[in-house]
PDB file of C-alpha atoms in Angstrom:
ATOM      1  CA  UNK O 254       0.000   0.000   0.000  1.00  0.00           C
ATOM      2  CA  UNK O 255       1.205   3.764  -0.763  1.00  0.00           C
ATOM      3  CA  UNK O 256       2.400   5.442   2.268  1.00  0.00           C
ATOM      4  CA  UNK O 257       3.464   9.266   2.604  1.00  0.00           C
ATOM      5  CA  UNK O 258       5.493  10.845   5.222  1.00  0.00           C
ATOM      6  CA  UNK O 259       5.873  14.227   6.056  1.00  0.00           C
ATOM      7  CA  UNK O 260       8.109  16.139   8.857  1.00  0.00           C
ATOM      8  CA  UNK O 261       8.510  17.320  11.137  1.00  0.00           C
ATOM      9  CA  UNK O 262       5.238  18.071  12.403  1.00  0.00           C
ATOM     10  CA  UNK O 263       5.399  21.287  14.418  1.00  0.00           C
ATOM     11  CA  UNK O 264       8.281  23.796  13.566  1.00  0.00           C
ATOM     12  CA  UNK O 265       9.077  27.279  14.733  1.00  0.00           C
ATOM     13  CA  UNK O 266      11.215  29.222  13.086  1.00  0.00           C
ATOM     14  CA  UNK O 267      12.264  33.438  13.664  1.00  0.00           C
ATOM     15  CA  UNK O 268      11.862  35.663  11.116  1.00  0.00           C
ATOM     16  CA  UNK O 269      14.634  35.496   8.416  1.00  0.00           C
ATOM     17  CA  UNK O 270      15.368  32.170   8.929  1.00  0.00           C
ATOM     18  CA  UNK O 271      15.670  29.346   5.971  1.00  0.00           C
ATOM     19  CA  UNK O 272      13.481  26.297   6.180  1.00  0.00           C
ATOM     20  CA  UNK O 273      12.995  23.295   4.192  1.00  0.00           C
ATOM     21  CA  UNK O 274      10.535  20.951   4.698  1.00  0.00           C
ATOM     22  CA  UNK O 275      10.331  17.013   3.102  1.00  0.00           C
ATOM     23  CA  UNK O 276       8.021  14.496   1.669  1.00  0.00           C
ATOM     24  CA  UNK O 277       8.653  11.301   0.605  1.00  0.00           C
ATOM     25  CA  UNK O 278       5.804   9.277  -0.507  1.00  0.00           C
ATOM     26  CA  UNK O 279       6.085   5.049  -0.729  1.00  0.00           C
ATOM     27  CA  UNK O 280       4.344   2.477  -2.368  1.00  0.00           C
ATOM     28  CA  UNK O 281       4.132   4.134  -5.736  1.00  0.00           C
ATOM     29  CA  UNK O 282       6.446   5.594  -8.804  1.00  0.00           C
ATOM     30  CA  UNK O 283       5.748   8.444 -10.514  1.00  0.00           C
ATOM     31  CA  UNK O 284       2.583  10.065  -8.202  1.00  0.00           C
ATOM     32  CA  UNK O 285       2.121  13.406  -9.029  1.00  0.00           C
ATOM     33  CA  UNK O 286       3.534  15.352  -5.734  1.00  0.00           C
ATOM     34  CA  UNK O 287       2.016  18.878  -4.178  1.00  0.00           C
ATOM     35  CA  UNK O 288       2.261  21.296  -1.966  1.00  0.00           C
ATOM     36  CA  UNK O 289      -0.113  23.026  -0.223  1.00  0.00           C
ATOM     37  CA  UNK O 290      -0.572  25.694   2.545  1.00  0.00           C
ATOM     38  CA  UNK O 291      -3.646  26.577   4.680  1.00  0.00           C
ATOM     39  CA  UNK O 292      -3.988  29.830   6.831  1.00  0.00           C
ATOM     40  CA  UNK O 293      -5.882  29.702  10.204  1.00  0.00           C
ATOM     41  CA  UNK O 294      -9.316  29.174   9.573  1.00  0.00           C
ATOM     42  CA  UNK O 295      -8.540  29.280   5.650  1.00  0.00           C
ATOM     43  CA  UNK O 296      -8.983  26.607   2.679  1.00  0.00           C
ATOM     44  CA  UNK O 297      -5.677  24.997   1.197  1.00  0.00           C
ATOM     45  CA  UNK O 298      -3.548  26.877  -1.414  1.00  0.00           C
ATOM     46  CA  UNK O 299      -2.077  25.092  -3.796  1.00  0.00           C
ATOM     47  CA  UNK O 300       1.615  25.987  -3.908  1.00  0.00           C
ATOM     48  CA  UNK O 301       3.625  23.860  -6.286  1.00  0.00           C
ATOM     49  CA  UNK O 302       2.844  20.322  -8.039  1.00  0.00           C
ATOM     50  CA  UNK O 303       5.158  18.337  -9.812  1.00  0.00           C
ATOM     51  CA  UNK O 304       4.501  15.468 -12.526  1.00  0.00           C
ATOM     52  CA  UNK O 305       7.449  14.662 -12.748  1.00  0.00           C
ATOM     53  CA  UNK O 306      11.203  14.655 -11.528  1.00  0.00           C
ATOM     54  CA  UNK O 307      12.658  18.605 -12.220  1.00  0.00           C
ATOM     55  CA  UNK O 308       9.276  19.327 -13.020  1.00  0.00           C
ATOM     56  CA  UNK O 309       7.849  21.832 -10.655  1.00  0.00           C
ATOM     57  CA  UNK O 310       4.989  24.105 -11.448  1.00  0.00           C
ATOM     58  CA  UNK O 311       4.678  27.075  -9.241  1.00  0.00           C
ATOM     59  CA  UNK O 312       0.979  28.537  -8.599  1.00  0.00           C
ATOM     60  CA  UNK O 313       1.677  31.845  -6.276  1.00  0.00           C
ATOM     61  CA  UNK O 314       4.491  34.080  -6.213  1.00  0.00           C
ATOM     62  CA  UNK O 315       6.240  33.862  -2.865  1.00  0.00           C
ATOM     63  CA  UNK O 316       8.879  33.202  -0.886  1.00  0.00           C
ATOM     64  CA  UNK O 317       9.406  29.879  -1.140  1.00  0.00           C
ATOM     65  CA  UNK O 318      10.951  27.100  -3.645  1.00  0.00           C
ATOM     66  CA  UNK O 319      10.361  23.559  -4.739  1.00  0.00           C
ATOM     67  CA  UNK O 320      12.782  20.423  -5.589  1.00  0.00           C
ATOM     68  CA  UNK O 321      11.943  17.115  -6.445  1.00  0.00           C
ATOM     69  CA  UNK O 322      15.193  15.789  -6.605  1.00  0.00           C
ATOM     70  CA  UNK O 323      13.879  12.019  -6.755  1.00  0.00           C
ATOM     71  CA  UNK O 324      10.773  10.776  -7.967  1.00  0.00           C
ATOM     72  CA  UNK O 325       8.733  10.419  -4.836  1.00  0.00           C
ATOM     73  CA  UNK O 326      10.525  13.296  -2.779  1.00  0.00           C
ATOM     74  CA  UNK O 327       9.244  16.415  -2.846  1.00  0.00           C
ATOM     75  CA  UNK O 328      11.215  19.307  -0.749  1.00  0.00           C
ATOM     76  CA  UNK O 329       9.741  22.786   0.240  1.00  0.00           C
ATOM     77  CA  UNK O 330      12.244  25.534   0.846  1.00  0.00           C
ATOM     78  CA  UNK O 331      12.843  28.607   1.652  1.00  0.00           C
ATOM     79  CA  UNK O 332      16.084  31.203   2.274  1.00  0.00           C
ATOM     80  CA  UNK O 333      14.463  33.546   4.201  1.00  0.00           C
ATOM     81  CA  UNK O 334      11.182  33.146   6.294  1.00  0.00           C
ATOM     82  CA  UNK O 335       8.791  35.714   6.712  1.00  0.00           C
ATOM     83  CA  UNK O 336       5.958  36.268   9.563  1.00  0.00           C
ATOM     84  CA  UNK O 337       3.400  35.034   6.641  1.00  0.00           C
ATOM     85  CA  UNK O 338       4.938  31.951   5.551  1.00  0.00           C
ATOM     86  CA  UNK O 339       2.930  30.824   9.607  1.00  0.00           C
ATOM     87  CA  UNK O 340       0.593  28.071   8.349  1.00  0.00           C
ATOM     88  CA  UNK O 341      -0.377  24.447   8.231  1.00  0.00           C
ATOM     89  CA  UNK O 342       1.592  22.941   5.204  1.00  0.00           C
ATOM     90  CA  UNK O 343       0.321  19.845   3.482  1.00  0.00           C
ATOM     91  CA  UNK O 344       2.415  17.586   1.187  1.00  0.00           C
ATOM     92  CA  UNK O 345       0.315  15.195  -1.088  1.00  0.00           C
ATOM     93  CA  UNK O 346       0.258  12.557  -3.839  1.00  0.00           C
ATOM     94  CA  UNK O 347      -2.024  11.390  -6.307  1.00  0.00           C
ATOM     95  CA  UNK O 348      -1.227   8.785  -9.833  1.00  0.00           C
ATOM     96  CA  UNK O 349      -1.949  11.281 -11.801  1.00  0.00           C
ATOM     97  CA  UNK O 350      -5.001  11.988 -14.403  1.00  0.00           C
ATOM     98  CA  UNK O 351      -8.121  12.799 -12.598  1.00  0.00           C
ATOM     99  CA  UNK O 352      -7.375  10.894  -9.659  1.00  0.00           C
ATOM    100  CA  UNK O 353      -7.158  11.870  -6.007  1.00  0.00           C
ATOM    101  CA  UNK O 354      -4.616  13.119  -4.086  1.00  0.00           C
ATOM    102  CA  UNK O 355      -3.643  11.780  -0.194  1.00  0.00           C
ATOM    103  CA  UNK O 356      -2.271  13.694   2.179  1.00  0.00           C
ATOM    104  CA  UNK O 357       0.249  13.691   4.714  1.00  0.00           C
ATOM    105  CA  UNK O 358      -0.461  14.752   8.602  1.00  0.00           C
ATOM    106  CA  UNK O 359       1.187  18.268   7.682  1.00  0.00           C
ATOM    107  CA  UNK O 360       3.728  20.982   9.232  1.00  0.00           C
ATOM    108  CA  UNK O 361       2.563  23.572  11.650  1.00  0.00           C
ATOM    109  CA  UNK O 362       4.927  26.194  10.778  1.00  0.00           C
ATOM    110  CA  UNK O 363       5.549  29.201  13.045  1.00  0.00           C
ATOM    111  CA  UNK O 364       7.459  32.060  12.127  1.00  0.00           C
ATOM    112  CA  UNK O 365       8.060  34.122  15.040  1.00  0.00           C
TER     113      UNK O 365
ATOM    114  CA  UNK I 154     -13.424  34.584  -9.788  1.00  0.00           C
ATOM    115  CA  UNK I 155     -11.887  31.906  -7.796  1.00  0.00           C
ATOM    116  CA  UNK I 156     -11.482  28.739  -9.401  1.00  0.00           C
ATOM    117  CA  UNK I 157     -13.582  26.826  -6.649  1.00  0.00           C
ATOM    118  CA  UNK I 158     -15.983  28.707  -5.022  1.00  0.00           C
ATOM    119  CA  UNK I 159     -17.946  27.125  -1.712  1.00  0.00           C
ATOM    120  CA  UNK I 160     -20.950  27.721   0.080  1.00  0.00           C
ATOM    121  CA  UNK I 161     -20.222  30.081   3.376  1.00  0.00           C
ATOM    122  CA  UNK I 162     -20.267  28.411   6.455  1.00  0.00           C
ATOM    123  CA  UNK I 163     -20.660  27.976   9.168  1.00  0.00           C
ATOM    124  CA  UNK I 164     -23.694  25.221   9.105  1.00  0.00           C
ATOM    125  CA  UNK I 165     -25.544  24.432  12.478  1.00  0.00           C
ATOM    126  CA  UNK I 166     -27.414  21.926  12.703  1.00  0.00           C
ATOM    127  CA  UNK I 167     -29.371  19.292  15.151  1.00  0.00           C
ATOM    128  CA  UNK I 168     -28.582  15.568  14.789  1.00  0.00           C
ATOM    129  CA  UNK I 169     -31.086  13.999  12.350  1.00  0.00           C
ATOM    130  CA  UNK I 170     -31.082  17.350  10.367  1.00  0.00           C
ATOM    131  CA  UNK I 171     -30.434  16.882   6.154  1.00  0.00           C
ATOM    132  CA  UNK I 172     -28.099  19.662   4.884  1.00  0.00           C
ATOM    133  CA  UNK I 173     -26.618  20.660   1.696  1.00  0.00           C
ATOM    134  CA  UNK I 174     -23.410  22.060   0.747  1.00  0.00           C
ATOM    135  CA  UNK I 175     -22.821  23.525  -2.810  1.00  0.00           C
ATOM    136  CA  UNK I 176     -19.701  24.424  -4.776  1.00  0.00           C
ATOM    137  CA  UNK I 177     -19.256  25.778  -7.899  1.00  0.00           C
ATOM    138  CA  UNK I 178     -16.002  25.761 -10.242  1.00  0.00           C
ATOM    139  CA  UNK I 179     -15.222  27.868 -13.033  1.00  0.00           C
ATOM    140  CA  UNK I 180     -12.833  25.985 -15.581  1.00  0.00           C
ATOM    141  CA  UNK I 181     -15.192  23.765 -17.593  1.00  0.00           C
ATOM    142  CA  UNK I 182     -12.495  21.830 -18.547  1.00  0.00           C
ATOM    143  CA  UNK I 183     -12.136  20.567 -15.192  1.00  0.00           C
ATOM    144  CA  UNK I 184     -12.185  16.757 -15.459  1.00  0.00           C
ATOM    145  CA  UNK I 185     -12.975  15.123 -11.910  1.00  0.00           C
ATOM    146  CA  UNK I 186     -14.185  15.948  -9.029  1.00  0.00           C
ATOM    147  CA  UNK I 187     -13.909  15.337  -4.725  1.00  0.00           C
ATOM    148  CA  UNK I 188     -15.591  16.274  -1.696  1.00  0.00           C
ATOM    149  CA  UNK I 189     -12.757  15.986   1.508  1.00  0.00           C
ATOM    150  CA  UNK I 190     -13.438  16.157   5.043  1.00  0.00           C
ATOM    151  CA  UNK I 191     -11.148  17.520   7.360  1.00  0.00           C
ATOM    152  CA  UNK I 192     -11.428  17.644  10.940  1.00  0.00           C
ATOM    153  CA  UNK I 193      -9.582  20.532  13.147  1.00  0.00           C
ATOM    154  CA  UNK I 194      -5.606  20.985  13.205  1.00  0.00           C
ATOM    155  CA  UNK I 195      -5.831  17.365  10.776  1.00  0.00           C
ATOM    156  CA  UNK I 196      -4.927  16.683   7.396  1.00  0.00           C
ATOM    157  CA  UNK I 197      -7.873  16.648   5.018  1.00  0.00           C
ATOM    158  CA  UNK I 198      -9.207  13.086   3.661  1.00  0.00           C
ATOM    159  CA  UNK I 199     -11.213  12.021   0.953  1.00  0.00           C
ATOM    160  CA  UNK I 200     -14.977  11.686   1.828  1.00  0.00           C
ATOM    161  CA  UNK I 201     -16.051  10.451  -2.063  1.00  0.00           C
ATOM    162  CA  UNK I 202     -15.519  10.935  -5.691  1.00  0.00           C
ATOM    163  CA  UNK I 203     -18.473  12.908  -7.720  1.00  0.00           C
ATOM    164  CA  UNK I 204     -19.487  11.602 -11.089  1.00  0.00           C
ATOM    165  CA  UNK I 205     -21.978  12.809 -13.732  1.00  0.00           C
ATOM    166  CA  UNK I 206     -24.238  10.049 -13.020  1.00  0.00           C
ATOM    167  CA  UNK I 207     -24.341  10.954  -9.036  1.00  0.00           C
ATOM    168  CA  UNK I 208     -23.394   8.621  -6.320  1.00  0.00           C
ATOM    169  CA  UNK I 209     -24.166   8.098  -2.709  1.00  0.00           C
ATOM    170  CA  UNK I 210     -22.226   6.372   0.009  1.00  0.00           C
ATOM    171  CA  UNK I 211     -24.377   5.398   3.163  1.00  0.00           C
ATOM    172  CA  UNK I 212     -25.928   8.954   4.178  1.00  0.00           C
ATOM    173  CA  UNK I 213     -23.860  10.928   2.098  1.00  0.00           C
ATOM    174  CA  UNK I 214     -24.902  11.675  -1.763  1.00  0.00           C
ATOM    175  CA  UNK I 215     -23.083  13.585  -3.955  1.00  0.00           C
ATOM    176  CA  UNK I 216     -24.021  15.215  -7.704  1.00  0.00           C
ATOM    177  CA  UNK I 217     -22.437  17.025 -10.276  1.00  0.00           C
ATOM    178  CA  UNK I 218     -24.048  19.421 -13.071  1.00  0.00           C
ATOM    179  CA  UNK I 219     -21.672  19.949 -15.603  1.00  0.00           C
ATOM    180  CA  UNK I 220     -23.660  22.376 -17.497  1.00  0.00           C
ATOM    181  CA  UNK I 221     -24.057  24.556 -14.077  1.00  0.00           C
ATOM    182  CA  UNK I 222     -20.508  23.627 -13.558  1.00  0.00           C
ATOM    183  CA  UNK I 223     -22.272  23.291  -9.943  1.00  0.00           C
ATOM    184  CA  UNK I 224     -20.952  20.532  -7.421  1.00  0.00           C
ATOM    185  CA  UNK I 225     -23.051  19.092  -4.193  1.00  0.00           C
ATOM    186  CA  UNK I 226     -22.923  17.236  -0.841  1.00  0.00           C
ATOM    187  CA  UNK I 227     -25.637  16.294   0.968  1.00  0.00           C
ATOM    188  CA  UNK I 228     -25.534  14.375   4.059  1.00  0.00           C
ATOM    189  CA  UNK I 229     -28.609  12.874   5.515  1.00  0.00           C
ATOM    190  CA  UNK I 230     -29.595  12.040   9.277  1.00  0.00           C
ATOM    191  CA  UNK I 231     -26.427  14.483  10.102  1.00  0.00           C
ATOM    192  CA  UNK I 232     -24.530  12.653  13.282  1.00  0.00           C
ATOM    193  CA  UNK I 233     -21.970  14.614  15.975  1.00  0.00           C
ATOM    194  CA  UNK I 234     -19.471  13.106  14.430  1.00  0.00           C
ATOM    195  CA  UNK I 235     -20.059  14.889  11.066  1.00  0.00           C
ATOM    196  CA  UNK I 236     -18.944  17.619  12.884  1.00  0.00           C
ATOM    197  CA  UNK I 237     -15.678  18.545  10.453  1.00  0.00           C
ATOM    198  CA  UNK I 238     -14.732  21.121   7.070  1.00  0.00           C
ATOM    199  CA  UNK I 239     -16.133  20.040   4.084  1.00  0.00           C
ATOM    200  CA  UNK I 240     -13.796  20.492   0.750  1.00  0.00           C
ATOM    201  CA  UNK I 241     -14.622  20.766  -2.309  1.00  0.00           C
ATOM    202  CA  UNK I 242     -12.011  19.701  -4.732  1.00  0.00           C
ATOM    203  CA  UNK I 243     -11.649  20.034  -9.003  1.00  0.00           C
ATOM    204  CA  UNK I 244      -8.938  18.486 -10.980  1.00  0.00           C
ATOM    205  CA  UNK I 245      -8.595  21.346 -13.542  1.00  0.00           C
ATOM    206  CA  UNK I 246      -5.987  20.231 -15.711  1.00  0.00           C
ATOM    207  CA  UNK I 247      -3.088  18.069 -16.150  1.00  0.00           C
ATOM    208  CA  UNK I 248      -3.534  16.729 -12.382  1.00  0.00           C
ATOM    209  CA  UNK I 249      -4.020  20.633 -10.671  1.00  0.00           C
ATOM    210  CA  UNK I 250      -6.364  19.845  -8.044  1.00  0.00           C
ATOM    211  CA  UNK I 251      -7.665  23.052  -6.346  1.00  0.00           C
ATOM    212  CA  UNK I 252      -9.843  23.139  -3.201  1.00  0.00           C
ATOM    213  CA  UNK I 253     -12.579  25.125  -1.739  1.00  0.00           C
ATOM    214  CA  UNK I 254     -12.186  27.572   1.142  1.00  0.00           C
ATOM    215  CA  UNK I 255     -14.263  24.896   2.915  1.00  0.00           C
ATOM    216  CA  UNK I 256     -17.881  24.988   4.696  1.00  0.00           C
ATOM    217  CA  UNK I 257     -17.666  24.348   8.135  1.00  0.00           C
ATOM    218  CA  UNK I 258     -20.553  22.047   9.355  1.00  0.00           C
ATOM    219  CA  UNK I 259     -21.290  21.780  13.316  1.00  0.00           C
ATOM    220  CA  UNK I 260     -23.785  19.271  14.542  1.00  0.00           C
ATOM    221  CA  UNK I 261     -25.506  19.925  17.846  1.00  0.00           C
ATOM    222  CA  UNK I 262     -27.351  17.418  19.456  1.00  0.00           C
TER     223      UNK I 262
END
């Protein structure tokens, strides 16, 4: 069965700091990877996705980056964190076509 | 217009109660479609698949109007532990799956 891990779960970081956040996902080859953030009391984002390995499509402008330097890790990363990168970041797979994604239990990041 | 557009929330209801959620999505090219649930401070997880023809999973029915480009959950004999964020989720192309801001459903007894 497929499997994704993301970490660590809680993280607080000060202001200006980098960060970089994995996922790995298991049981699978070639799942199409995402990221995702969600605000306090907000829906979910969507970041980046990837279809592929070095194939990273960026949705917002921000402060943050995407690598998927394998193909079932996904990294998030950032060189300098600002007070409103705080938020609940969730990594997540799907195979691809019009099939749904699963998610991993998510970072709580606070930038202080 | 945002892709995925939800109902407001929040929903209160009594236990037993029938309610509705709607969502409606503006890419009609958009090729599947999800309703998630996600409970507080969790990660969200799929509650069913929508198709064209509608289909309903114990309490919970769900149906899609392409024409309307219109989404819906509803969720009979509503139980405490229904209590959760509904999302509503479109694959819009090439495997872009973009959510609702979520209706937020509270059952009372």
């Amino acid at each position: 069965s497929q499997t994704i891990h993301q970490w660590p779960a809680t993280l607080v970081q000060p202001v200006g700091s980098p960060l970089s956040l994995e996922c790995t996902v298991e049981g699978t080859s070639n799942p199409n990877l995402y990221w995702y953030r969600q605000a306090a009391g907000r829906g979910l984002q969507l970041l980046f996705y990837s279809v592929g390995i070095g194939q990273i499509s960026s949705e917002v402008p921000q402060n943050l980056s995407a690598s998927r330097p394998q193909d079932r890790q996904f990294i998030l990363s950032s060189k300098k964190l600002l007070l409103s990168d705080s938020g609940f970041y969730l990594c997540a797979w799907s195979r691809g076509g019009n099939t749904e994604a699963f998610f991993g239990q998510g970072t709580r990041l606070t930038v202080v | 217009r945002k892709e995925v557009e939800q109902d407001p929330g929040p929903f209160n209801v009594p236990e037993g109660a029938t309610v509705a959620f709607n969502c409606t999505y503006s890419n009609s090219a958009s090729q599947s479609f999800f309703w998630y649930r996600q409970d507080c401070r969790k990660e969200p997880k799929l509650l069913m698949s929508v198709y064209s023809s509608g289909n309903e999973d114990g309490r919970f029915t769900a149906q899609l109007n392409r024409a309307s480009q219109y989404i819906s959950l509803l969720i009979r004999d509503s139980k405490l532990s229904d209590s959760a964020t509904y999302l509503c989720v479109v694959n819009s192309w090439g495997g872009k799956l973009i959510f609702g801001q979520g209706t937020e459903l509270s059952v009372k007894p």
